[in-house]
Amino acid sequence: MMPEFQHATVLLNETVHALKPKSGRTYLDGTGGGGGHTDALRQAAGPEARIITLDRDPIAVAHLEDRFRASPNVQVVQGNFFEAKAILEEFGICALDGVLLDLGVSSPQFDTAARGFSFHRDGPLDMRMNPELVSAAVWVNTLPEEKLREIICRYGEEHYATRIAAAITQYRENQPIATTLELAEIVSAAVPAAYRRDGHPARKTFMALRYFVNAEIDGLAQALTDLFSLLVPKARLAVIGFNSMEDAVIKDAFRPLMEGCTCPKEFPVCRCGRKPAARWAGKPITPTKEEIQTNPRARSAKLRVVEKL
Ligand SMILES: C[S@@+](CC[C@H](N)C(=O)[O-])C[C@H]1O[C@@H](n2cnc3c(N)ncnc32)[C@H](O)[C@@H]1O
């Protein structure tokens, strides 16, 4: 028996509805996780559709394999969606009828103390989605102070990055930082008391380290445009981000594809011939009050859907 894998899928109906799944077509779920979106896609598209579901986390992959054992049209693959083009080529797929990405970590990753993602649960300072990566503990104990400051500032947008990086380097002079709660306490002690009343003071530092350990942000824009290039005309890519940084990367990645003619305004006719390659399929979608009530982790989710023209 597989251990339970409890992840409440966010914006489930909205995402599947946006992709308009059809029989006989090929879809990619680039962030399989617990398989909630994959399963809804599978049901909506029917048994003649082909669905590839990727996850970089071997624990999620084992769960997905178990969940879709009886669904031969769902192929579960361990891999990074940043490399989806090459992975899909191995399966002889060079075009897609829809792509879904639900960024970030799953609840089992976040809630399992041993995975080291949570500043609330004591565990090894790990944060890796894939055990082949280098753990947060190694980075935190070896990176120069300036690099730590830069990571915490850039990926965490943390106002007190300088103080936090200094506190980390000072602490590790005596002993290595081994656990999540150890790091959470170092961060808490480094920031002003008033800041401690404004949510958990280590939240942004943990987010920054997680992004860095798993290289989640750098290269995301390129990965999105690579995936977009695989879509057939009229196909859609649906992507769910969970904060303003992810949302900005998503918007910036697609903006150039939405631009049409770039000729100077004075030109009486277009000479560049450039036409938009993409459009937003509607406004960004956020969860309903009811969804947030039943799943508070959905509160910051924002779904953007881009359509190939
Ligand atoms: C928010 S969860 C997805 C949940 C899923 N949609 C569901 O309904 O259960 C995100 C998942 O994406 C995976 N992931 C994050 N970044 C990834 C990447 N670059 N490539 C592949 N998987 C990734 C994580 O390991 C995690 O399992």
XYZ file of C-alpha atoms and ligand atoms in Angstrom:
336
model
C 0.000 0.000 0.000
C 1.228 3.492 -0.882
C 1.240 6.011 1.979
C -1.572 8.554 1.693
C -0.858 11.548 -0.547
C -3.229 14.319 0.437
C -3.150 17.337 -1.843
C -6.235 19.468 -2.377
C -6.141 20.469 -6.043
C -6.683 24.193 -6.597
C -8.918 25.744 -9.247
C -9.749 22.274 -10.506
C -12.872 22.912 -12.573
C -11.638 26.289 -13.763
C -8.383 24.818 -15.085
C -9.937 21.856 -16.823
C -12.691 24.029 -18.283
C -10.057 26.451 -19.631
C -8.196 23.664 -21.436
C -11.373 22.336 -23.143
C -10.079 18.759 -23.264
C -11.149 16.680 -26.248
C -11.043 13.023 -27.142
C -8.107 11.854 -29.239
C -5.863 14.790 -28.298
C -2.586 14.947 -26.340
C -2.163 16.875 -23.095
C 0.680 17.522 -20.708
C 0.311 18.037 -16.969
C 3.807 19.330 -16.171
C 3.292 19.263 -12.390
C 1.463 16.013 -11.648
C 1.690 16.176 -7.819
C -1.215 14.257 -6.324
C -2.772 13.811 -9.770
C -5.944 15.829 -9.127
C -5.660 17.919 -12.298
C -4.451 14.947 -14.336
C -7.428 12.897 -13.250
C -9.917 15.639 -14.076
C -8.293 16.071 -17.505
C -8.426 12.315 -18.040
C -12.102 12.187 -17.190
C -12.986 15.208 -19.314
C -10.980 14.090 -22.355
C -11.995 10.430 -22.213
C -10.046 7.243 -22.839
C -8.968 8.160 -26.382
C -6.940 11.160 -25.227
C -3.283 10.790 -24.284
C -2.100 12.471 -21.095
C 1.500 12.769 -20.023
C 1.912 13.727 -16.395
C 5.329 14.822 -15.205
C 6.736 15.441 -11.768
C 10.328 15.904 -10.701
C 9.684 14.398 -7.267
C 10.121 10.581 -7.200
C 7.679 10.298 -4.273
C 4.970 12.102 -6.250
C 5.786 9.956 -9.285
C 5.369 6.728 -7.286
C 2.004 7.990 -6.096
C 0.947 9.022 -9.615
C 1.955 5.638 -11.004
C -0.189 3.997 -8.384
C -3.140 6.298 -8.983
C -3.133 5.871 -12.772
C -2.189 2.185 -12.881
C -5.545 1.340 -14.425
C -5.509 4.229 -16.931
C -3.362 3.217 -19.908
C -3.863 6.594 -21.588
C -2.087 8.376 -18.711
C 1.712 8.141 -18.851
C 3.527 9.117 -15.678
C 7.095 10.345 -16.129
C 9.660 11.588 -13.664
C 11.154 14.774 -15.026
C 11.387 18.524 -14.927
C 8.926 20.430 -17.094
C 11.813 22.781 -17.918
C 12.995 19.848 -20.066
C 9.552 18.844 -21.322
C 10.443 19.296 -24.975
C 13.229 16.701 -24.822
C 11.209 14.375 -22.575
C 8.214 14.461 -24.916
C 10.434 13.818 -27.934
C 11.447 10.535 -26.346
C 7.768 9.580 -26.450
C 7.509 10.702 -30.056
C 5.420 13.745 -29.096
C 6.260 17.016 -30.822
C 2.891 18.801 -30.516
C 0.423 19.265 -27.688
C -3.275 20.149 -27.504
C -2.981 21.598 -24.018
C -0.566 22.119 -21.151
C -1.233 22.530 -17.472
C 1.200 23.792 -14.839
C 0.333 24.161 -11.168
C 3.515 25.692 -9.806
C 5.138 25.222 -6.430
C 5.087 22.453 -3.874
C 2.370 19.972 -2.996
C 0.891 19.655 0.486
C 2.673 16.333 1.180
C 5.998 17.969 0.312
C 5.272 20.925 2.544
C 3.686 19.018 5.420
C 6.209 16.189 5.731
C 8.749 17.386 8.293
C 11.450 15.157 6.812
C 11.257 17.048 3.487
C 12.467 20.173 5.282
C 10.248 22.755 3.528
C 8.354 24.004 6.564
C 9.392 26.570 9.150
C 6.688 25.129 11.439
C 7.872 21.523 11.525
C 11.214 20.360 12.772
C 13.141 18.378 10.232
C 16.391 18.299 8.314
C 17.001 21.482 6.328
C 16.424 19.805 2.984
C 13.803 21.465 0.679
C 14.643 19.333 -2.360
C 11.861 18.301 -4.699
C 14.284 15.761 -6.109
C 16.939 14.061 -3.939
C 19.523 14.433 -6.707
C 19.646 18.172 -6.011
C 21.857 19.834 -3.384
C 20.019 20.336 -0.091
C 19.239 23.687 1.530
C 21.522 22.753 4.451
C 24.541 22.456 2.151
C 23.823 25.820 0.515
C 23.049 27.595 3.796
C 26.239 26.346 5.422
C 28.583 27.044 2.534
C 27.458 30.033 0.483
C 29.210 33.335 1.119
C 27.190 35.844 3.131
C 26.733 38.146 0.137
C 25.312 35.347 -2.001
C 22.889 34.358 0.789
C 21.783 37.967 1.073
C 21.224 38.148 -2.669
C 19.155 34.916 -2.688
C 16.991 35.981 0.255
C 16.485 39.427 -1.230
C 15.849 38.304 -4.816
C 13.684 35.209 -4.385
C 12.124 36.120 -1.035
C 11.793 39.890 -1.582
C 12.826 40.004 2.075
C 13.421 43.497 3.418
C 15.746 42.206 6.167
C 17.887 40.024 3.865
C 21.134 41.710 4.952
C 20.496 41.094 8.669
C 19.332 37.537 8.056
C 22.354 36.618 5.913
C 24.668 38.094 8.570
C 22.917 36.121 11.347
C 23.197 32.895 9.370
C 26.923 33.310 8.715
C 27.580 34.270 12.318
C 25.691 31.250 13.679
C 27.387 28.743 11.399
C 30.828 29.839 12.608
C 30.082 27.797 15.742
C 28.009 24.963 14.363
C 26.373 24.010 11.074
C 22.685 24.804 10.663
C 21.061 21.390 10.408
C 17.332 21.749 10.938
C 14.377 23.811 9.761
C 13.504 25.109 13.222
C 17.124 26.060 13.862
C 17.079 28.236 10.746
C 13.610 29.594 11.579
C 14.899 30.680 14.998
C 18.022 32.313 13.570
C 15.827 34.315 11.182
C 13.320 35.251 13.908
C 16.096 36.513 16.150
C 17.626 38.565 13.318
C 14.557 40.690 12.504
C 12.885 43.448 14.536
C 10.221 42.370 17.046
C 7.469 44.219 15.156
C 8.218 42.159 12.053
C 7.658 38.994 14.069
C 4.022 39.993 14.558
C 3.443 40.188 10.811
C 3.188 36.484 9.901
C 6.095 34.105 10.443
C 9.350 36.051 10.052
C 11.090 33.123 8.326
C 8.419 32.693 5.639
C 10.193 34.711 2.954
C 13.635 33.282 3.739
C 12.292 29.738 3.442
C 10.556 30.574 0.184
C 13.738 32.122 -1.205
C 15.818 29.083 -0.289
C 13.239 26.717 -1.732
C 13.237 28.626 -5.038
C 17.029 28.580 -5.080
C 17.464 24.903 -4.092
C 15.008 23.781 -6.771
C 15.894 26.466 -9.365
C 12.198 27.240 -9.693
C 12.302 30.803 -10.961
C 15.359 31.194 -13.178
C 14.511 29.581 -16.473
C 10.773 29.493 -15.784
C 10.031 32.076 -18.483
C 12.034 30.086 -21.032
C 10.300 26.863 -19.961
C 6.908 28.518 -20.478
C 7.764 29.723 -23.971
C 9.273 26.324 -24.861
C 6.030 24.656 -23.809
C 4.008 27.254 -25.698
C 5.992 26.464 -28.845
C 4.750 22.859 -28.635
C 1.077 23.864 -28.761
C -0.940 23.406 -31.933
C -2.951 26.478 -33.061
C -5.948 27.220 -30.798
C -4.468 25.054 -28.023
C -4.048 26.496 -24.544
C -1.526 26.575 -21.761
C -2.963 27.014 -18.273
C -0.597 28.019 -15.500
C -1.324 28.554 -11.820
C 1.056 30.764 -9.849
C 0.971 31.420 -6.117
C 2.566 34.812 -5.627
C 3.342 38.056 -7.408
C 6.837 36.918 -8.388
C 5.559 33.837 -10.210
C 2.737 35.839 -11.749
C 5.170 38.483 -13.037
C 7.343 35.809 -14.678
C 4.254 34.289 -16.326
C 3.033 37.655 -17.649
C 6.467 38.718 -18.875
C 7.076 35.384 -20.607
C 3.980 35.679 -22.779
C 3.822 39.449 -23.338
C 6.225 39.473 -26.314
C 4.203 36.706 -27.990
C 1.099 38.871 -27.787
C 2.632 41.843 -29.559
C 1.615 42.513 -33.118
C 2.980 45.044 -35.600
C 6.014 46.971 -34.368
C 6.159 49.493 -37.235
C 6.418 53.184 -36.279
C 3.007 54.826 -35.816
C 3.693 57.147 -38.761
C 3.775 54.239 -41.227
C 0.546 54.239 -43.256
C 0.729 50.441 -43.639
C 2.466 47.652 -41.740
C 5.872 46.726 -43.131
C 7.080 44.351 -40.383
C 4.347 41.774 -40.959
C 4.471 40.774 -37.314
C 1.291 39.262 -35.925
C 0.498 38.250 -32.337
C 1.201 34.568 -31.720
C -0.807 34.352 -28.498
C -3.667 35.896 -26.586
C -4.905 35.671 -23.016
C -7.971 33.439 -22.991
C -9.935 35.605 -20.590
C -8.975 37.330 -17.369
C -6.855 35.699 -14.656
C -8.955 33.388 -12.505
C -8.746 33.271 -8.711
C -10.432 30.833 -6.319
C -13.948 31.437 -5.061
C -14.579 32.265 -1.390
C -15.933 28.740 -0.969
C -12.736 27.179 -2.310
C -10.590 29.326 -0.016
C -12.779 28.367 2.921
C -12.304 24.659 2.291
C -8.672 24.975 1.172
C -6.946 28.073 2.624
C -3.776 27.222 0.665
C -5.660 28.138 -2.500
C -6.021 31.780 -1.390
C -3.079 33.148 -3.376
C -3.591 31.012 -6.497
C -4.012 32.765 -9.812
C -4.738 30.920 -13.037
C -3.661 32.450 -16.342
C -4.565 30.853 -19.613
C -2.783 31.629 -22.849
C -4.050 30.518 -26.261
C -1.974 30.017 -29.367
C -3.348 31.932 -32.346
C 1.169 22.271 -6.559
S 1.750 20.668 -6.818
C 0.729 20.075 -8.110
C -0.535 19.467 -7.622
C -1.382 18.827 -8.709
N -1.811 19.768 -9.689
C -2.570 18.111 -8.105
O -3.697 18.376 -8.524
O -2.378 17.271 -7.238
C 3.226 20.956 -7.679
C 3.968 19.706 -8.084
O 4.834 20.063 -9.139
C 6.079 19.479 -8.947
N 7.024 20.366 -9.614
C 7.383 21.613 -9.243
N 8.237 22.120 -10.134
C 8.391 21.178 -11.102
C 9.150 21.115 -12.299
N 9.925 22.129 -12.678
N 9.050 20.004 -13.060
C 8.267 18.962 -12.677
N 7.559 18.956 -11.529
C 7.615 20.055 -10.760
C 6.268 19.353 -7.466
O 7.128 18.296 -7.165
C 4.833 19.111 -6.999
O 4.584 17.736 -6.889
